[in-house]
Coordinates of N, CA and C in Angstrom, one line a residue:
X15 N -71.4 120.7 -147.3 CA -70.1 121.5 -147.8 C -69.2 120.8 -148.7
X16 N -68.6 121.9 -149.6 CA -68.1 121.0 -150.7 C -66.3 121.8 -150.6
X17 N -67.0 123.4 -149.3 CA -65.2 123.2 -149.7 C -65.3 124.0 -147.9
X18 N -64.8 124.5 -148.0 CA -64.1 125.0 -146.2 C -64.8 126.7 -146.3
X19 N -64.6 127.1 -147.9 CA -64.9 128.5 -147.7 C -66.1 128.7 -147.6
X20 N -67.2 127.7 -148.6 CA -68.4 127.8 -148.7 C -68.9 126.9 -147.5
X21 N -68.4 126.6 -146.4 CA -69.1 126.2 -145.1 C -68.8 127.2 -144.0
X22 N -67.6 128.6 -144.6 CA -68.3 129.8 -143.9 C -68.8 130.4 -144.4
X23 N -69.0 130.9 -145.3 CA -69.6 131.8 -145.6 C -71.5 131.8 -145.5
X24 N -71.3 130.7 -145.5 CA -72.7 130.0 -145.2 C -73.7 130.3 -144.1
X25 N -72.5 129.4 -143.2 CA -72.4 129.4 -141.4 C -73.1 131.1 -140.7
X26 N -72.0 131.7 -141.5 CA -71.9 133.4 -141.5 C -73.5 133.6 -141.8
X27 N -74.0 133.5 -142.8 CA -75.2 134.3 -143.6 C -76.6 133.6 -142.5
X28 N -76.1 131.9 -142.3 CA -77.3 131.5 -141.3 C -77.7 132.0 -139.7
X29 N -76.2 132.3 -139.4 CA -75.3 133.1 -137.7 C -76.1 134.6 -137.9
X30 N -76.2 135.8 -139.2 CA -76.9 136.4 -139.3 C -78.1 136.5 -139.6
X31 N -79.2 135.8 -140.3 CA -80.1 135.9 -140.2 C -81.1 135.4 -138.8
X32 N -80.2 134.6 -138.2 CA -80.7 134.0 -136.3 C -80.5 135.0 -135.6
X33 N -79.9 135.5 -135.3 CA -79.5 136.7 -135.0 C -79.7 137.9 -135.1
X34 N -80.1 138.5 -136.6 CA -80.4 140.0 -136.5 C -81.6 139.7 -137.2
X35 N -82.5 138.9 -137.7 CA -83.0 138.9 -138.9 C -85.0 137.9 -138.1
X36 N -84.1 136.8 -138.2 CA -85.3 136.1 -137.7 C -86.3 136.3 -136.7
X37 N -87.3 136.7 -136.5 CA -87.4 136.5 -135.3 C -88.4 135.2 -134.1
X38 N -88.0 135.9 -132.7 CA -88.1 134.3 -132.0 C -89.4 134.4 -131.4
X39 N -90.0 133.3 -130.7 CA -91.6 133.9 -130.4 C -90.6 134.0 -129.0
X40 N -90.1 133.7 -128.3 CA -89.8 134.0 -127.0 C -89.3 135.2 -126.8
X41 N -89.0 135.9 -127.8 CA -88.6 137.9 -127.5 C -90.1 138.1 -128.0
X42 N -90.6 137.5 -127.7 CA -91.9 138.8 -128.3 C -92.1 138.6 -129.9
X43 N -91.0 137.6 -131.1 CA -91.6 138.0 -131.6 C -89.5 139.3 -132.6
X44 N -89.5 139.5 -131.6 CA -88.6 140.6 -132.6 C -86.7 139.0 -132.1
X45 N -85.6 140.0 -132.8 CA -84.5 139.5 -132.6 C -83.3 139.6 -132.1
X46 N -82.9 138.7 -131.6 CA -82.7 138.7 -130.5 C -81.1 139.9 -130.1
X47 N -80.7 140.0 -132.0 CA -79.7 141.3 -131.1 C -80.1 142.1 -130.6
X48 N -81.3 143.0 -130.9 CA -81.5 144.0 -130.2 C -81.7 144.2 -129.2
X49 N -82.0 142.9 -128.9 CA -83.1 142.7 -127.1 C -81.1 142.5 -126.7
X50 N -80.7 142.3 -126.9 CA -79.0 141.8 -126.4 C -78.6 142.9 -125.6
X51 N -78.5 144.0 -127.3 CA -77.8 145.4 -126.9 C -78.5 146.2 -126.2
X52 N -79.7 146.4 -125.9 CA -80.7 146.7 -124.2 C -80.4 146.2 -123.3
X53 N -79.8 145.2 -123.1 CA -79.3 144.2 -121.5 C -79.1 145.3 -121.2
X54 N -79.4 145.1 -120.1 CA -78.2 146.0 -119.1 C -77.3 145.0 -118.6
X55 N -77.3 143.1 -118.8 CA -75.8 143.0 -118.6 C -75.1 143.4 -119.8
X56 N -75.6 143.5 -121.2 CA -74.8 143.9 -122.5 C -73.8 145.1 -122.5
X57 N -74.9 145.7 -121.1 CA -74.1 146.5 -121.5 C -72.6 147.3 -119.7
X58 N -72.7 146.1 -118.8 CA -72.0 146.7 -117.7 C -70.9 146.4 -118.5
X59 N -70.2 147.2 -117.0 CA -68.9 147.1 -117.5 C -68.6 145.7 -116.1

């Protein structure tokens, strides 16, 4: 990275790709975000 802003932008892009777009084989080729949202642990108060 050449600037802190560039690092922040690219890191945010990567995190979104990894958690919302990229399929994960351990989750049945689904992305983690929908799996976590449906998890009973994620909705417990």
